[in-house]
Amino acid sequence: MADPTLAEMGKNLKEAMKMLESSQRRTEEENEKKPLSEDIPGPLQGSGQDMVSVLQLVQNLMHGDEDEEPQSTRIQNIGEQGHMALLGHSLGAYISTLDKERLRKLTTRILSDTTLWLCRIFRYENGCAYFHEEEREGLAKICRLAIHSRYEDFVVDGFNVLYNKKPVVYLSAAARPGLGQYLCNQLGLPFPCLCRVPCNTMFGSQHQMDVAFLEKLIKDDIERGRLPLLLVANAGTAAVGHTDKIGRLKELCEQYGIWLHVEGVNLATLALGYVSSSVLAATKCDSMTLTPGPWLGLPAVPAVTLYKHDDPALTLVAGLTSNKPSDKLRALPLWLSLQYLGLDGIVERIKHACQLSQRLQENLKKVNNIKILVEDALSSPVVVFRFSQELPSSDTVSKAVPAPSVAPSAIGRERQSCDALNRWLGEQLKQLVPASGLTVMDLEVEGMCVRFSPLMTAAVLGTRGEDVDELVTCIQSKLPVLTCTLQLREEFKQEVEGTAGLLYVDDPNWPGIGVVRYEHANDDKSSLKSDPEGEKIHAGLLKKLNELESDLTFKMGPEYKSMKSCIYIGMASDDIDISELVETIAVTAREIEENSRLLENMTEAVQKGIQEAQSQLQKANEERLLEEGVLRQIPLVGSVLNWFSPVQTSQKGRTFNLTAGSLESTEHTYVYKVQGTGVTPPPTPSGFHSKPRLPGQKPFKRSLRGSDAMSETSSVSHIEDLEKVEHLSIGPEQSSPEAPSPEQPPGDPCAQVSQTEVLQNKTQHPADDHPQVEEPESLR
C-alpha cells in the first residue's frame, strides 16, 4: 500500500504544476489589503499566506508584469516524465527527514541503481558515476583526480609538486568556449598549463583534432620537463557535432600515460543499436560526461560523469564520491525518470532525434545553394548548413570560397556580406518554425551558419517530422529572395554611384539590397557627426517610400561607422527595376529638400514684405495728413469741414504676392471688387513621373514587355493593357492624330472642338471632301 504522504505530495505537485502552467492570473482585491508595516515586507505580515497565494505569487513572477510584453512560455512540453523529474526534488527533501540508517540505505540504493542503469545503457561497463548540476563540474573533478593519481605527494606538498613539473591539459580548438578558463579557475592552475590543439587543415574534417600535431606537442612538453596530464576529446563538437578520432587518441594516451576524457552530444547514440565506430571508441576512454536532461526532455535533472578508477580514497579526495546523503540524492530525479521512461522510451527519444537530423540532411541535399557541413550523414545528429554565394548560373564546380588572386579586402567584404545573408536566413527560419530549435552561430572558417541539433531541443520542444518538412519548405521559399538580392546588389551600387546627389554606403552587415544616403547642399562630407537637416530629409524620404506600398522594406538608421542618417533597403523577393528605384529615391529626396528651402525662403520673404508694407502704410498716412490739412484732424472742426466739403479718398492697402515676392496696392481690389490676378505663377515642376504600370503591378517592378517568359496568348493582352495605360498617361492634348496649327497653340481653347460641333459641320457640308476638323480617332 502506498504511503499517504507520498500520494498527497504527488497530488499537490500536480495541482501546483497546473496552476503554474496556466496563463490565467487571479486579480488582487485592493479593498482587502491590510496596512503594511514599514519594517516587515508585506507577504511576511500576519499569520502567513496559504499555498494557493504563494503559488500565485510564483506564477506572477514567472510570467512577468501585465504591462510587460508577452514572453514565450517558460515551461514547454513538460509531460508526465517531466513531472516525475520535478517530483524527485520534492521527494529528496522528504527523504532527508528519515533516520540516518534508513537514509543511508535508501541513498546508496538510488545511487547504485542509477549508476548501473546508465553504464548499461551507454555501454560503459564497470564504471562509476558522479552527478553534478554544472556540466563542466565533472571534468574539473576528473582533472583533480588525474592530478592526485600522477602526483603522489600532491596531498602533502600541494602546489610545490606542480611547480617542479607543470601539468599540461590538452584541449581541442573546437572545444566549447571558456572550458579551459573554467578548469584553470577551479583547479588554481595558471593558463600556461593549457595547450590548445589545432584541428585538421589538410586532411579530414576541419573540426577534428589533428592527431599528428598533438603527438608533436606531447613530445615537446616532455622534453621541456612538463607532465602531459589530461586530454579532452569531443564526440560531437559544440559547434558542428563532429567527432574526433577517439580510437587513435586512446592509443596515444595509453602510450604517454594521459587521462582521456570524452564529452559531446554524439555520446547519446551509444544507446542505439547501431553506433558508428568513431563514437563507439568512446566506451574505452577513462571518463565521459553525459547530459541526459536535454536528450530525454527531462527538466532539472543533473549531468553525469562516468569514470573508471580503482582507488576509492583518491576519488573521495577528488570530490567524485561523498558520504553525505544529500550528495547521493542528486540522482533521485534521474532515478525516477529512467524508471518511468524505461529502456524503450529512452532509446525511442534518442532515435527520434537522430531520424529528424537524417531527414533534414536528405532534404537539404536536394536544395540548391545550400551547403551542409556534416561529417557523416548516417551517424551525425547535428546538421549545420548555410546559404552559399554560388549563383544558379555559376559553374557547379566553383566553390564559394574566393580565389587566392582576389584582393583580401574584397574577400573580407564578400565574407561579411554572405554572413549577413545567413544571419537573416537563420532569424527568419527561427520565427517561421519555432519548434525546430534552430540556432545561428559564427564559425571561424565557414562564417555564419544555421545549426539544427534535435538531440538538445527535440524532446523539449516536441519537434516532429512535419516540422522538419516545414523547415525545408521555408528554406526553399527564402532562397529566391537571397539569390535575387545577391544579384541586384552590384547593379544597385552602380546606379547609386552614377546618380548625382546620392552616396552609396558600403555596409557589409546589412542583408538587404544596399544602403544609400542623400547628400544635401549643406552636407559636411568630412564630418562623421549627426546631421539634423539630413535626418529631416531622410525621415521625409522614408515616409514617402513607405507610402508607395511596394514589396521592398525601407528603414532609416545611422550610417555604418558614422552617425549620419541613411536609408536601408531590405531584401528583394522579385525582379526589381533598380534604375526606377534609385531615380525615385533621388528625385523624392531632392523635392523634399527644395520644398524645405522654399518654405524657409517664403518665411523670410513674408517677414520682409510685412516690414515693407508697414513702412509704406506709415508713409501713406503721413501724405494723407499733409493733403487733408491740420484742421480736418481736429475732432469737432474736422467733422464740420468734412460735412461741407467731403474729401474723396480711396481705401489703400497692400497685398503680398507670394509668386512674384512683391508688394502690390489694394486699390484695384476696392475699385473693381475683385482681387487682382497679379503675375501668373509658373507651372509647378512635376518632378519624377513613374513609369506606366499594368493594373495591380506594384512600384519598382520590371515591365513584362520583351520578356521571353510570357506566353503567346497572355503577351498580347498584357501589351494592349500597357499601351492603354501609356495612352491615358500622355493626355488629351497629345492624343489628337492631327498636329496643332502654328496660329493656335496646343493649350488654346479655340482649337478644341467638341463632338457636337464636328457632327454639325459634317451635316452642313456633306460634299466637303476636306473638312477643317478631322473626326477624332476615338469616334471611328
Short mmCIF file of C-alpha atoms in Angstrom, two decimals, residues 56-427:
data_model
loop_
_atom_site.label_atom_id
_atom_site.label_comp_id
_atom_site.label_asym_id
_atom_site.label_seq_id
_atom_site.Cartn_x
_atom_site.Cartn_y
_atom_site.Cartn_z
CA GLN A 56 0.05 32.63 -7.34
CA LEU A 57 2.99 34.85 -6.44
CA VAL A 58 5.39 32.41 -8.09
CA GLN A 59 3.22 32.34 -11.21
CA ASN A 60 3.19 36.13 -11.44
CA LEU A 61 6.96 36.25 -11.11
CA MET A 62 7.33 33.60 -13.83
CA HIS A 63 5.07 35.34 -16.35
CA GLY A 64 6.15 38.89 -15.53
CA ASP A 65 4.08 42.01 -15.03
CA GLU A 66 0.96 42.72 -17.05
CA ASP A 67 2.41 45.86 -18.61
CA GLU A 68 5.39 43.98 -20.00
CA GLU A 69 5.45 42.48 -23.47
CA PRO A 70 4.25 38.86 -23.56
CA GLN A 71 7.11 36.40 -23.41
CA SER A 72 7.24 32.85 -24.66
CA THR A 73 6.05 30.19 -22.24
CA ARG A 74 8.85 29.24 -19.90
CA ILE A 75 7.70 25.66 -19.28
CA GLN A 76 7.42 23.84 -22.61
CA ASN A 77 6.30 20.28 -23.17
CA ILE A 78 6.93 19.09 -19.61
CA GLY A 79 4.86 15.95 -19.89
CA GLU A 80 4.49 13.20 -17.31
CA GLN A 81 8.19 12.33 -17.40
CA GLY A 82 8.97 15.97 -16.58
CA HIS A 83 6.58 15.90 -13.65
CA MET A 84 8.33 12.79 -12.41
CA ALA A 85 11.69 14.56 -12.53
CA LEU A 86 10.28 17.55 -10.65
CA LEU A 87 8.73 15.21 -8.10
CA GLY A 88 12.21 13.85 -7.41
CA HIS A 89 13.31 17.17 -5.91
CA SER A 90 10.33 17.21 -3.57
CA LEU A 91 10.93 13.58 -2.60
CA GLY A 92 14.57 14.38 -1.90
CA ALA A 93 13.57 16.92 0.71
CA TYR A 94 11.08 14.47 2.22
CA ILE A 95 13.53 11.55 2.27
CA SER A 96 16.15 13.65 4.04
CA THR A 97 13.91 13.62 7.15
CA LEU A 98 14.37 9.87 7.65
CA ASP A 99 16.66 8.44 10.28
CA LYS A 100 20.34 8.09 9.37
CA GLU A 101 20.47 4.33 8.89
CA ARG A 102 17.40 4.15 6.67
CA LEU A 103 18.53 7.26 4.78
CA ARG A 104 21.95 5.71 4.16
CA LYS A 105 20.49 2.51 2.75
CA LEU A 106 17.99 4.34 0.54
CA THR A 107 20.50 6.80 -0.92
CA THR A 108 23.02 4.02 -1.56
CA ARG A 109 20.36 2.04 -3.41
CA ILE A 110 19.33 5.04 -5.52
CA LEU A 111 22.93 5.89 -6.42
CA SER A 112 23.95 2.32 -7.28
CA ASP A 113 20.84 1.65 -9.37
CA THR A 114 21.18 4.86 -11.39
CA THR A 115 24.92 4.24 -11.97
CA LEU A 116 24.31 0.68 -13.14
CA TRP A 117 21.48 1.68 -15.49
CA LEU A 118 23.47 4.47 -17.11
CA CYS A 119 26.57 2.30 -17.58
CA ARG A 120 24.50 -0.44 -19.22
CA ILE A 121 22.51 1.93 -21.44
CA PHE A 122 25.57 3.81 -22.73
CA ARG A 123 27.89 0.74 -22.91
CA TYR A 124 30.32 1.87 -20.25
CA GLU A 125 31.00 -1.28 -18.27
CA ASN A 126 32.26 -1.30 -14.67
CA GLY A 127 32.10 2.46 -14.33
CA CYS A 128 31.33 4.84 -11.51
CA ALA A 129 29.09 7.89 -11.71
CA TYR A 130 29.28 11.44 -10.40
CA PHE A 131 26.11 13.55 -10.59
CA HIS A 132 26.52 17.31 -10.82
CA GLU A 133 24.42 20.36 -11.71
CA GLU A 134 27.07 22.22 -13.75
CA GLU A 135 28.09 20.33 -16.90
CA ARG A 136 31.76 21.32 -16.58
CA GLU A 137 31.97 20.41 -12.90
CA GLY A 138 32.52 16.73 -13.64
CA LEU A 139 35.52 17.48 -15.85
CA ALA A 140 37.02 19.65 -13.10
CA LYS A 141 36.69 16.75 -10.63
CA ILE A 142 38.27 14.40 -13.17
CA CYS A 143 41.23 16.76 -13.57
CA ARG A 144 41.65 16.82 -9.80
CA LEU A 145 41.58 13.01 -9.78
CA ALA A 146 44.22 12.87 -12.52
CA ILE A 147 46.46 15.26 -10.55
CA HIS A 148 46.20 13.10 -7.39
CA SER A 149 46.91 9.99 -9.46
CA ARG A 150 50.02 11.33 -11.21
CA TYR A 151 51.40 13.41 -8.33
CA GLU A 152 51.64 11.13 -5.29
CA ASP A 153 52.87 13.90 -2.95
CA PHE A 154 50.25 16.43 -4.01
CA VAL A 155 48.24 15.96 -0.81
CA VAL A 156 51.29 16.83 1.30
CA ASP A 157 53.30 19.31 -0.78
CA GLY A 158 50.49 20.86 -2.79
CA PHE A 159 51.43 23.36 -5.46
CA ASN A 160 55.20 22.86 -4.95
CA VAL A 161 54.91 19.50 -6.69
CA LEU A 162 53.15 21.10 -9.65
CA TYR A 163 55.72 23.89 -9.81
CA ASN A 164 58.63 21.48 -10.29
CA LYS A 165 56.81 19.60 -13.05
CA LYS A 166 53.95 21.58 -14.56
CA PRO A 167 50.91 19.58 -15.69
CA VAL A 168 49.52 20.10 -19.20
CA VAL A 169 45.84 19.79 -20.15
CA TYR A 170 45.19 19.41 -23.90
CA LEU A 171 42.03 20.89 -25.37
CA SER A 172 40.82 20.89 -28.94
CA ALA A 173 40.48 24.17 -30.79
CA ALA A 174 36.86 23.15 -31.43
CA ALA A 175 36.09 22.72 -27.71
CA ARG A 176 33.29 24.73 -26.10
CA PRO A 177 34.25 28.35 -25.38
CA GLY A 178 35.51 29.09 -21.88
CA LEU A 179 36.21 25.47 -20.93
CA GLY A 180 39.95 25.93 -20.40
CA GLN A 181 39.49 29.08 -18.33
CA TYR A 182 36.92 27.30 -16.15
CA LEU A 183 39.33 24.43 -15.45
CA CYS A 184 42.17 26.78 -14.50
CA ASN A 185 39.91 28.76 -12.16
CA GLN A 186 38.58 25.63 -10.44
CA LEU A 187 41.96 23.94 -10.06
CA GLY A 188 44.06 27.02 -9.37
CA LEU A 189 46.32 26.35 -12.36
CA PRO A 190 47.97 29.06 -14.47
CA PHE A 191 46.88 29.47 -18.07
CA PRO A 192 50.22 28.16 -19.48
CA CYS A 193 49.09 24.74 -18.24
CA LEU A 194 46.54 24.71 -21.08
CA CYS A 195 47.56 23.57 -24.55
CA ARG A 196 45.18 24.18 -27.43
CA VAL A 197 45.47 21.52 -30.12
CA PRO A 198 44.63 22.78 -33.64
CA CYS A 199 42.23 20.98 -35.93
CA ASN A 200 42.98 19.40 -39.27
CA THR A 201 43.99 21.77 -42.06
CA MET A 202 44.84 19.42 -44.94
CA PHE A 203 43.05 16.10 -44.49
CA GLY A 204 39.88 15.14 -42.68
CA SER A 205 37.33 17.37 -41.04
CA GLN A 206 38.32 20.92 -40.19
CA HIS A 207 36.63 20.44 -36.80
CA GLN A 208 38.57 17.34 -35.75
CA MET A 209 41.68 17.37 -33.63
CA ASP A 210 44.96 16.97 -35.54
CA VAL A 211 46.38 13.77 -34.03
CA ALA A 212 49.83 14.12 -35.61
CA PHE A 213 50.23 17.65 -34.33
CA LEU A 214 49.05 16.54 -30.87
CA GLU A 215 51.77 13.91 -30.71
CA LYS A 216 54.35 16.54 -31.62
CA LEU A 217 53.07 18.80 -28.82
CA ILE A 218 53.26 15.96 -26.29
CA LYS A 219 56.87 15.20 -27.20
CA ASP A 220 57.82 18.87 -26.95
CA ASP A 221 56.23 19.15 -23.49
CA ILE A 222 58.07 16.07 -22.25
CA GLU A 223 61.37 17.48 -23.48
CA ARG A 224 60.68 20.74 -21.57
CA GLY A 225 60.14 18.86 -18.33
CA ARG A 226 56.36 19.09 -18.26
CA LEU A 227 53.86 16.32 -17.46
CA PRO A 228 51.09 15.60 -20.03
CA LEU A 229 48.13 15.11 -17.70
CA LEU A 230 44.76 15.04 -19.47
CA LEU A 231 43.25 15.19 -22.96
CA VAL A 232 39.67 16.35 -23.61
CA ALA A 233 38.27 14.82 -26.81
CA ASN A 234 34.94 15.57 -28.49
CA ALA A 235 32.29 13.07 -29.54
CA GLY A 236 30.29 15.79 -31.23
CA THR A 237 31.83 19.24 -31.07
CA ALA A 238 29.87 22.06 -29.53
CA ALA A 239 29.58 23.85 -32.88
CA VAL A 240 29.00 21.35 -35.69
CA GLY A 241 28.82 17.97 -33.93
CA HIS A 242 31.96 16.41 -35.44
CA THR A 243 33.68 13.53 -33.61
CA ASP A 244 37.42 13.31 -33.05
CA LYS A 245 39.35 10.18 -33.93
CA ILE A 246 38.93 8.76 -30.44
CA GLY A 247 40.48 5.39 -31.31
CA ARG A 248 43.82 6.92 -32.31
CA LEU A 249 43.67 9.37 -29.42
CA LYS A 250 43.19 6.47 -26.97
CA GLU A 251 46.28 4.74 -28.33
CA LEU A 252 48.28 7.93 -27.99
CA CYS A 253 47.08 8.48 -24.41
CA GLU A 254 47.99 4.92 -23.40
CA GLN A 255 51.45 5.39 -24.88
CA TYR A 256 52.20 8.53 -22.84
CA GLY A 257 50.06 7.82 -19.76
CA ILE A 258 47.50 10.59 -20.37
CA TRP A 259 43.95 10.57 -18.98
CA LEU A 260 41.38 10.63 -21.82
CA HIS A 261 38.06 12.37 -21.19
CA VAL A 262 35.30 12.47 -23.82
CA GLU A 263 32.24 14.73 -23.99
CA GLY A 264 29.75 15.67 -26.68
CA VAL A 265 26.21 15.24 -27.91
CA ASN A 266 27.04 12.21 -30.06
CA LEU A 267 27.52 10.10 -26.91
CA ALA A 268 23.74 9.79 -26.81
CA THR A 269 23.89 7.46 -29.84
CA LEU A 270 25.63 4.85 -27.67
CA ALA A 271 22.15 3.83 -26.51
CA LEU A 272 21.10 2.89 -30.06
CA GLY A 273 21.53 -0.48 -31.70
CA TYR A 274 23.83 0.86 -34.44
CA VAL A 275 26.72 3.10 -33.39
CA SER A 276 29.48 4.42 -35.61
CA SER A 277 32.99 3.18 -34.88
CA SER A 278 34.27 6.66 -34.04
CA VAL A 279 31.66 7.12 -31.29
CA LEU A 280 31.89 3.51 -30.10
CA ALA A 281 35.57 4.04 -29.30
CA ALA A 282 34.49 6.44 -26.53
CA THR A 283 33.47 3.42 -24.40
CA LYS A 284 37.18 2.68 -23.90
CA CYS A 285 38.05 6.13 -22.53
CA ASP A 286 38.84 6.89 -18.90
CA SER A 287 35.83 9.14 -18.35
CA MET A 288 32.90 10.73 -20.19
CA THR A 289 30.25 13.35 -19.42
CA LEU A 290 26.59 12.73 -20.33
CA THR A 291 23.70 15.21 -20.33
CA PRO A 292 20.52 13.07 -20.28
CA GLY A 293 18.30 16.03 -19.36
CA PRO A 294 18.05 17.69 -22.79
CA TRP A 295 18.41 14.35 -24.61
CA LEU A 296 15.29 12.93 -22.94
CA GLY A 297 13.43 16.17 -22.29
CA LEU A 298 13.81 15.97 -18.51
CA PRO A 299 13.91 19.27 -16.63
CA ALA A 300 16.11 19.83 -13.58
CA VAL A 301 18.00 16.53 -13.82
CA PRO A 302 21.76 16.53 -13.23
CA ALA A 303 24.52 15.80 -15.68
CA VAL A 304 26.50 12.60 -15.18
CA THR A 305 30.23 11.91 -15.44
CA LEU A 306 31.11 8.23 -15.79
CA TYR A 307 34.68 7.24 -14.92
CA LYS A 308 36.83 4.22 -14.15
CA HIS A 309 39.20 4.21 -11.18
CA ASP A 310 40.22 1.60 -8.65
CA ASP A 311 41.29 3.73 -5.68
CA PRO A 312 38.26 4.91 -3.67
CA ALA A 313 40.45 7.07 -1.45
CA LEU A 314 41.61 9.22 -4.38
CA THR A 315 38.05 9.58 -5.73
CA LEU A 316 36.95 10.72 -2.30
CA VAL A 317 39.75 13.28 -2.12
CA ALA A 318 38.98 14.49 -5.65
CA GLY A 319 35.31 15.01 -4.72
CA LEU A 320 33.86 12.38 -7.06
CA THR A 321 32.38 10.41 -4.17
CA SER A 322 30.81 11.62 -0.96
CA ASN A 323 29.43 10.19 2.23
CA LYS A 324 26.78 12.87 2.56
CA PRO A 325 23.23 11.64 1.80
CA SER A 326 22.32 14.97 0.25
CA ASP A 327 25.00 14.47 -2.43
CA LYS A 328 23.73 10.99 -3.21
CA LEU A 329 20.16 12.29 -3.50
CA ARG A 330 21.14 14.28 -6.60
CA ALA A 331 20.49 11.10 -8.59
CA LEU A 332 16.90 10.81 -7.33
CA PRO A 333 15.17 12.81 -10.15
CA LEU A 334 17.05 10.81 -12.77
CA TRP A 335 16.35 7.56 -10.91
CA LEU A 336 12.62 8.24 -11.06
CA SER A 337 12.62 9.45 -14.69
CA LEU A 338 14.59 6.46 -16.01
CA GLN A 339 12.12 4.08 -14.41
CA TYR A 340 9.19 5.98 -15.84
CA LEU A 341 10.59 6.03 -19.38
CA GLY A 342 12.07 2.55 -19.45
CA LEU A 343 14.70 1.39 -21.90
CA ASP A 344 12.32 1.55 -24.87
CA GLY A 345 11.30 5.12 -24.09
CA ILE A 346 14.93 6.23 -23.73
CA VAL A 347 16.00 4.63 -27.00
CA GLU A 348 12.90 5.93 -28.80
CA ARG A 349 13.60 9.57 -27.89
CA ILE A 350 17.24 9.40 -28.95
CA LYS A 351 16.36 7.52 -32.13
CA HIS A 352 13.65 10.06 -33.00
CA ALA A 353 16.14 12.92 -32.71
CA CYS A 354 18.64 11.15 -34.99
CA GLN A 355 15.91 10.45 -37.55
CA LEU A 356 14.98 14.13 -37.59
CA SER A 357 18.56 15.14 -38.39
CA GLN A 358 18.87 12.49 -41.12
CA ARG A 359 15.56 13.63 -42.60
CA LEU A 360 16.75 17.21 -42.77
CA GLN A 361 20.09 16.18 -44.30
CA GLU A 362 18.43 14.18 -47.06
CA ASN A 363 16.06 17.02 -47.92
CA LEU A 364 18.75 19.70 -47.88
CA LYS A 365 20.88 17.73 -50.33
CA LYS A 366 18.17 18.33 -52.93
CA VAL A 367 18.12 22.11 -52.36
CA ASN A 368 20.40 24.28 -54.46
CA ASN A 369 22.70 26.91 -52.94
CA ILE A 370 22.64 25.21 -49.53
CA LYS A 371 25.95 23.87 -48.22
CA ILE A 372 25.87 21.22 -45.48
CA LEU A 373 28.75 20.94 -43.02
CA VAL A 374 28.35 17.34 -41.91
CA GLU A 375 30.89 14.67 -41.10
CA ASP A 376 28.86 11.51 -41.50
CA ALA A 377 25.30 11.61 -42.80
CA LEU A 378 24.48 8.30 -41.09
CA SER A 379 25.71 9.00 -37.56
CA SER A 380 25.81 12.76 -37.00
CA PRO A 381 22.77 14.02 -35.07
CA VAL A 382 23.72 17.65 -35.75
CA VAL A 383 23.04 19.40 -39.06
CA VAL A 384 24.84 22.64 -39.85
CA PHE A 385 24.05 24.42 -43.13
CA ARG A 386 24.47 27.79 -44.74
CA PHE A 387 23.49 29.67 -47.87
CA SER A 388 26.32 29.55 -50.41
CA GLN A 389 27.31 32.51 -52.56
CA GLU A 390 27.19 30.40 -55.70
CA LEU A 391 24.53 31.63 -58.12
CA PRO A 392 22.43 29.26 -60.21
CA SER A 393 24.18 30.42 -63.38
CA SER A 394 27.65 29.79 -62.00
CA ASP A 395 29.67 26.68 -62.60
CA THR A 396 28.77 23.85 -60.28
CA VAL A 397 32.42 23.05 -59.76
CA SER A 398 33.20 26.53 -58.47
CA LYS A 399 33.49 26.98 -54.73
CA ALA A 400 32.02 29.61 -52.52
CA VAL A 401 35.47 30.47 -51.16
CA PRO A 402 37.06 33.21 -53.31
CA ALA A 403 40.17 32.51 -55.30
CA PRO A 404 43.57 33.48 -53.84
CA SER A 405 44.06 36.05 -56.63
CA VAL A 406 41.22 38.19 -55.26
CA ALA A 407 42.23 41.08 -53.01
CA PRO A 408 41.97 40.36 -49.25
CA SER A 409 39.70 43.35 -48.75
CA ALA A 410 37.28 42.02 -51.37
CA ILE A 411 37.37 38.59 -49.71
CA GLY A 412 36.55 40.15 -46.35
CA ARG A 413 33.61 42.13 -47.76
CA GLU A 414 32.28 39.06 -49.54
CA ARG A 415 32.56 37.03 -46.34
CA GLN A 416 30.74 39.67 -44.30
CA SER A 417 28.05 40.03 -46.95
CA CYS A 418 27.41 36.28 -47.01
CA ASP A 419 27.37 36.18 -43.20
CA ALA A 420 24.70 38.89 -43.16
CA LEU A 421 22.51 36.87 -45.54
CA ASN A 422 22.89 33.69 -43.48
CA ARG A 423 22.14 35.59 -40.29
CA TRP A 424 18.95 36.90 -41.89
CA LEU A 425 18.05 33.40 -43.10
CA GLY A 426 18.55 31.90 -39.65
CA GLU A 427 16.46 34.54 -37.91
#
